[in-house]
Amino acid sequence: VIPLLPAFLQGEEVISGASRGTAYHRVLELLDFSKEYDDTTLKEAIKQMTEANKLTAEMASCVDTKDIMLFLKSSIGKRLQSASKNSLFHAEQPFVLAEDREDGDALLIQGIIDGYFEEDGELVVLDYKTDKVRRAAELVERYQVQLQYYAKALEQVTGKRVKKRVIYSFTLQKEIEV
């Protein structure tokens, strides 16, 4: 079994000074994308997550709401919001995928997809990244195989075609089609 779980989900990452990736993923997991946000309402939503003990104060303190707002205003953010309003967005989707190997054995790959949504009867896979990179190509090179597995798993489970695989980079503040 090859896990495609981020370190924070494997319990291997300790939040010291708060891990940016862990915090951003948690906020995005809990955020109600069917709602409209501005800076004030987003800060209030994060405060409510903390008060409900769904997010630690340390995690909340390392999330820059400007980054989240840029994501929400991006093309992919608007598409996700539209899908969410129609109950077509799914966050934190676990999967297990069997890959046949040359020796005849099956290799099990497991992971959690940050999110996907249906659009025009097809699927869009979305993966959030906070990696410190200078170029989009670095993220594509690093995560292309991961997103291929996500797409393959979703197509098997849903019977629908994945038309796009997208990384949203919070560092570069842009969406990257893979």
mmCIF file of C-alpha atoms in Angstrom:
data_model
loop_
_atom_site.group_PDB
_atom_site.id
_atom_site.type_symbol
_atom_site.label_atom_id
_atom_site.label_comp_id
_atom_site.label_asym_id
_atom_site.label_seq_id
_atom_site.Cartn_x
_atom_site.Cartn_y
_atom_site.Cartn_z
ATOM 1 C CA VAL A 1 0.000 0.000 0.000
ATOM 2 C CA ILE A 2 1.425 3.353 -1.021
ATOM 3 C CA PRO A 3 -0.159 6.221 0.911
ATOM 4 C CA LEU A 4 -0.692 9.505 -0.895
ATOM 5 C CA LEU A 5 -1.617 11.167 2.369
ATOM 6 C CA PRO A 6 -0.028 14.465 3.266
ATOM 7 C CA ALA A 7 2.197 14.343 6.343
ATOM 8 C CA PHE A 8 -0.328 16.224 8.475
ATOM 9 C CA LEU A 9 -2.957 13.523 7.846
ATOM 10 C CA GLN A 10 -0.492 10.768 8.645
ATOM 11 C CA GLY A 11 0.092 12.380 12.035
ATOM 12 C CA GLU A 12 3.755 12.888 11.198
ATOM 13 C CA GLU A 13 3.740 16.642 10.983
ATOM 14 C CA VAL A 14 3.861 18.593 14.210
ATOM 15 C CA ILE A 15 2.517 22.084 14.074
ATOM 16 C CA SER A 16 5.341 24.242 15.290
ATOM 17 C CA GLY A 17 4.875 27.855 14.459
ATOM 18 C CA ALA A 18 1.933 26.296 12.674
ATOM 19 C CA SER A 19 2.322 24.523 9.383
ATOM 20 C CA ARG A 20 0.934 26.675 6.627
ATOM 21 C CA GLY A 21 -0.165 23.718 4.516
ATOM 22 C CA THR A 22 -1.961 22.015 7.368
ATOM 23 C CA ALA A 23 -3.775 25.186 8.343
ATOM 24 C CA TYR A 24 -4.812 26.143 4.820
ATOM 25 C CA HIS A 25 -6.072 22.650 4.049
ATOM 26 C CA ARG A 26 -8.076 22.543 7.259
ATOM 27 C CA VAL A 27 -9.717 25.922 6.613
ATOM 28 C CA LEU A 28 -10.552 24.899 3.047
ATOM 29 C CA GLU A 29 -11.940 21.597 4.282
ATOM 30 C CA LEU A 30 -14.285 23.379 6.694
ATOM 31 C CA LEU A 31 -15.227 26.419 4.604
ATOM 32 C CA ASP A 32 -18.754 26.507 3.191
ATOM 33 C CA PHE A 33 -18.056 27.309 -0.448
ATOM 34 C CA SER A 34 -21.726 27.867 -1.217
ATOM 35 C CA LYS A 35 -21.527 31.148 0.721
ATOM 36 C CA GLU A 36 -20.216 34.478 -0.496
ATOM 37 C CA TYR A 37 -17.293 35.848 1.524
ATOM 38 C CA ASP A 38 -15.554 39.133 1.990
ATOM 39 C CA ASP A 39 -12.591 39.718 4.273
ATOM 40 C CA THR A 40 -14.811 40.296 7.329
ATOM 41 C CA THR A 41 -17.083 37.284 6.858
ATOM 42 C CA LEU A 42 -14.114 35.037 6.070
ATOM 43 C CA LYS A 43 -12.341 36.093 9.270
ATOM 44 C CA GLU A 44 -15.575 35.447 11.171
ATOM 45 C CA ALA A 45 -15.909 31.977 9.605
ATOM 46 C CA ILE A 46 -12.343 31.121 10.662
ATOM 47 C CA LYS A 47 -13.048 32.466 14.150
ATOM 48 C CA GLN A 48 -16.134 30.226 14.360
ATOM 49 C CA MET A 49 -14.054 27.217 13.264
ATOM 50 C CA THR A 50 -11.670 27.958 16.123
ATOM 51 C CA GLU A 51 -14.442 28.487 18.674
ATOM 52 C CA ALA A 52 -16.006 25.171 17.619
ATOM 53 C CA ASN A 53 -12.613 23.470 18.201
ATOM 54 C CA LYS A 54 -12.409 22.445 14.551
ATOM 55 C CA LEU A 55 -9.303 24.575 14.048
ATOM 56 C CA THR A 56 -6.637 25.429 16.582
ATOM 57 C CA ALA A 57 -5.859 29.062 17.324
ATOM 58 C CA GLU A 58 -2.297 28.385 16.194
ATOM 59 C CA MET A 59 -3.524 27.103 12.826
ATOM 60 C CA ALA A 60 -5.925 30.033 12.421
ATOM 61 C CA SER A 61 -3.118 32.486 13.111
ATOM 62 C CA CYS A 62 -1.028 31.262 10.188
ATOM 63 C CA VAL A 63 -3.823 31.560 7.596
ATOM 64 C CA ASP A 64 -3.708 34.789 5.624
ATOM 65 C CA THR A 65 -7.304 35.557 4.692
ATOM 66 C CA LYS A 66 -6.059 37.574 1.697
ATOM 67 C CA ASP A 67 -4.724 34.307 0.233
ATOM 68 C CA ILE A 68 -8.063 32.577 0.733
ATOM 69 C CA MET A 69 -9.927 35.548 -0.771
ATOM 70 C CA LEU A 70 -7.659 35.479 -3.847
ATOM 71 C CA PHE A 71 -8.469 31.793 -4.233
ATOM 72 C CA LEU A 72 -12.217 32.422 -3.889
ATOM 73 C CA LYS A 73 -12.040 35.185 -6.513
ATOM 74 C CA SER A 74 -9.988 33.080 -8.935
ATOM 75 C CA SER A 75 -11.574 31.342 -11.887
ATOM 76 C CA ILE A 76 -11.323 27.929 -10.216
ATOM 77 C CA GLY A 77 -12.639 29.370 -6.940
ATOM 78 C CA LYS A 78 -15.701 30.782 -8.679
ATOM 79 C CA ARG A 79 -16.311 27.501 -10.511
ATOM 80 C CA LEU A 80 -15.984 25.592 -7.229
ATOM 81 C CA GLN A 81 -18.427 27.991 -5.572
ATOM 82 C CA SER A 82 -20.955 27.556 -8.376
ATOM 83 C CA ALA A 83 -20.678 23.767 -8.122
ATOM 84 C CA SER A 84 -20.970 23.951 -4.348
ATOM 85 C CA LYS A 85 -24.188 25.955 -4.562
ATOM 86 C CA ASN A 86 -25.590 23.075 -6.630
ATOM 87 C CA SER A 87 -24.235 20.391 -4.259
ATOM 88 C CA LEU A 88 -21.730 19.257 -6.900
ATOM 89 C CA PHE A 89 -18.542 19.915 -4.902
ATOM 90 C CA HIS A 90 -16.964 17.187 -2.782
ATOM 91 C CA ALA A 91 -14.133 17.902 -0.336
ATOM 92 C CA GLU A 92 -11.629 15.542 1.261
ATOM 93 C CA GLN A 93 -12.592 12.480 -0.782
ATOM 94 C CA PRO A 94 -10.677 9.371 0.341
ATOM 95 C CA PHE A 95 -9.836 6.737 -2.247
ATOM 96 C CA VAL A 96 -8.047 3.425 -2.737
ATOM 97 C CA LEU A 97 -6.848 2.480 -6.182
ATOM 98 C CA ALA A 98 -5.436 -0.865 -7.304
ATOM 99 C CA GLU A 99 -2.692 -0.667 -9.926
ATOM 100 C CA ASP A 100 -1.623 -3.840 -11.679
ATOM 101 C CA ARG A 101 2.115 -4.417 -11.608
ATOM 102 C CA GLU A 102 4.241 -6.262 -14.140
ATOM 103 C CA ASP A 103 4.776 -9.163 -11.702
ATOM 104 C CA GLY A 104 1.022 -9.775 -11.600
ATOM 105 C CA ASP A 105 0.528 -8.364 -8.106
ATOM 106 C CA ALA A 106 -1.653 -5.355 -7.419
ATOM 107 C CA LEU A 107 -0.273 -2.211 -5.875
ATOM 108 C CA LEU A 108 -2.765 -0.406 -3.641
ATOM 109 C CA ILE A 109 -2.591 3.376 -3.662
ATOM 110 C CA GLN A 110 -4.589 5.326 -1.122
ATOM 111 C CA GLY A 111 -5.045 9.008 -0.589
ATOM 112 C CA ILE A 112 -7.387 11.879 -0.037
ATOM 113 C CA ILE A 113 -8.412 14.219 -2.824
ATOM 114 C CA ASP A 114 -8.641 17.838 -1.621
ATOM 115 C CA GLY A 115 -11.707 18.415 -3.725
ATOM 116 C CA TYR A 116 -13.499 17.762 -6.958
ATOM 117 C CA PHE A 117 -16.617 19.073 -8.568
ATOM 118 C CA GLU A 118 -18.917 18.246 -11.407
ATOM 119 C CA GLU A 119 -19.224 20.661 -14.276
ATOM 120 C CA ASP A 120 -21.241 19.927 -17.418
ATOM 121 C CA GLY A 121 -21.431 16.227 -16.526
ATOM 122 C CA GLU A 122 -17.649 15.879 -16.179
ATOM 123 C CA LEU A 123 -15.315 16.245 -13.214
ATOM 124 C CA VAL A 124 -12.650 18.745 -12.240
ATOM 125 C CA VAL A 125 -10.052 17.604 -9.686
ATOM 126 C CA LEU A 126 -8.649 20.320 -7.446
ATOM 127 C CA ASP A 127 -5.537 20.079 -5.292
ATOM 128 C CA TYR A 128 -4.413 22.896 -2.994
ATOM 129 C CA LYS A 129 -0.686 23.484 -2.607
ATOM 130 C CA THR A 130 1.236 25.788 -0.299
ATOM 131 C CA ASP A 131 4.698 24.640 -1.418
ATOM 132 C CA LYS A 132 7.251 27.432 -1.655
ATOM 133 C CA VAL A 133 7.999 27.402 -5.369
ATOM 134 C CA ARG A 134 9.017 29.975 -7.959
ATOM 135 C CA ARG A 135 7.445 28.411 -11.030
ATOM 136 C CA ALA A 136 4.262 26.511 -11.811
ATOM 137 C CA ALA A 137 6.320 23.879 -13.636
ATOM 138 C CA GLU A 138 7.829 22.814 -10.296
ATOM 139 C CA LEU A 139 4.391 21.906 -8.963
ATOM 140 C CA VAL A 140 3.377 20.152 -12.166
ATOM 141 C CA GLU A 141 6.550 18.066 -12.099
ATOM 142 C CA ARG A 142 6.146 17.264 -8.409
ATOM 143 C CA TYR A 143 2.431 16.417 -8.395
ATOM 144 C CA GLN A 144 1.465 15.307 -11.908
ATOM 145 C CA VAL A 145 1.439 11.602 -11.037
ATOM 146 C CA GLN A 146 -0.553 12.247 -7.852
ATOM 147 C CA LEU A 147 -3.270 14.062 -9.807
ATOM 148 C CA GLN A 148 -3.297 11.299 -12.429
ATOM 149 C CA TYR A 149 -4.059 8.805 -9.663
ATOM 150 C CA TYR A 150 -6.795 11.073 -8.325
ATOM 151 C CA ALA A 151 -8.384 11.312 -11.762
ATOM 152 C CA LYS A 152 -8.181 7.570 -12.360
ATOM 153 C CA ALA A 153 -9.741 6.813 -8.965
ATOM 154 C CA LEU A 154 -12.582 9.294 -9.496
ATOM 155 C CA GLU A 155 -13.336 7.970 -12.958
ATOM 156 C CA GLN A 156 -13.533 4.432 -11.582
ATOM 157 C CA VAL A 157 -15.750 5.390 -8.660
ATOM 158 C CA THR A 158 -18.085 7.829 -10.409
ATOM 159 C CA GLY A 159 -18.089 6.542 -13.981
ATOM 160 C CA LYS A 160 -17.606 10.152 -15.101
ATOM 161 C CA ARG A 161 -14.714 11.561 -17.086
ATOM 162 C CA VAL A 162 -12.242 13.892 -15.386
ATOM 163 C CA LYS A 163 -11.892 16.772 -17.818
ATOM 164 C CA LYS A 164 -9.386 18.830 -15.830
ATOM 165 C CA ARG A 165 -6.818 18.392 -13.086
ATOM 166 C CA VAL A 166 -6.002 21.664 -11.367
ATOM 167 C CA ILE A 167 -3.500 22.693 -8.720
ATOM 168 C CA TYR A 168 -4.189 25.942 -6.925
ATOM 169 C CA SER A 169 -0.897 27.345 -5.644
ATOM 170 C CA PHE A 170 -1.258 29.692 -2.697
ATOM 171 C CA THR A 171 2.396 30.674 -3.058
ATOM 172 C CA LEU A 172 2.047 31.644 -6.719
ATOM 173 C CA GLN A 173 -1.565 32.755 -6.189
ATOM 174 C CA LYS A 174 -2.776 31.029 -9.320
ATOM 175 C CA GLU A 175 -4.369 27.910 -10.717
ATOM 176 C CA ILE A 176 -2.268 25.516 -12.732
ATOM 177 C CA GLU A 177 -3.767 22.983 -15.091
ATOM 178 C CA VAL A 178 -1.927 19.667 -14.937
#
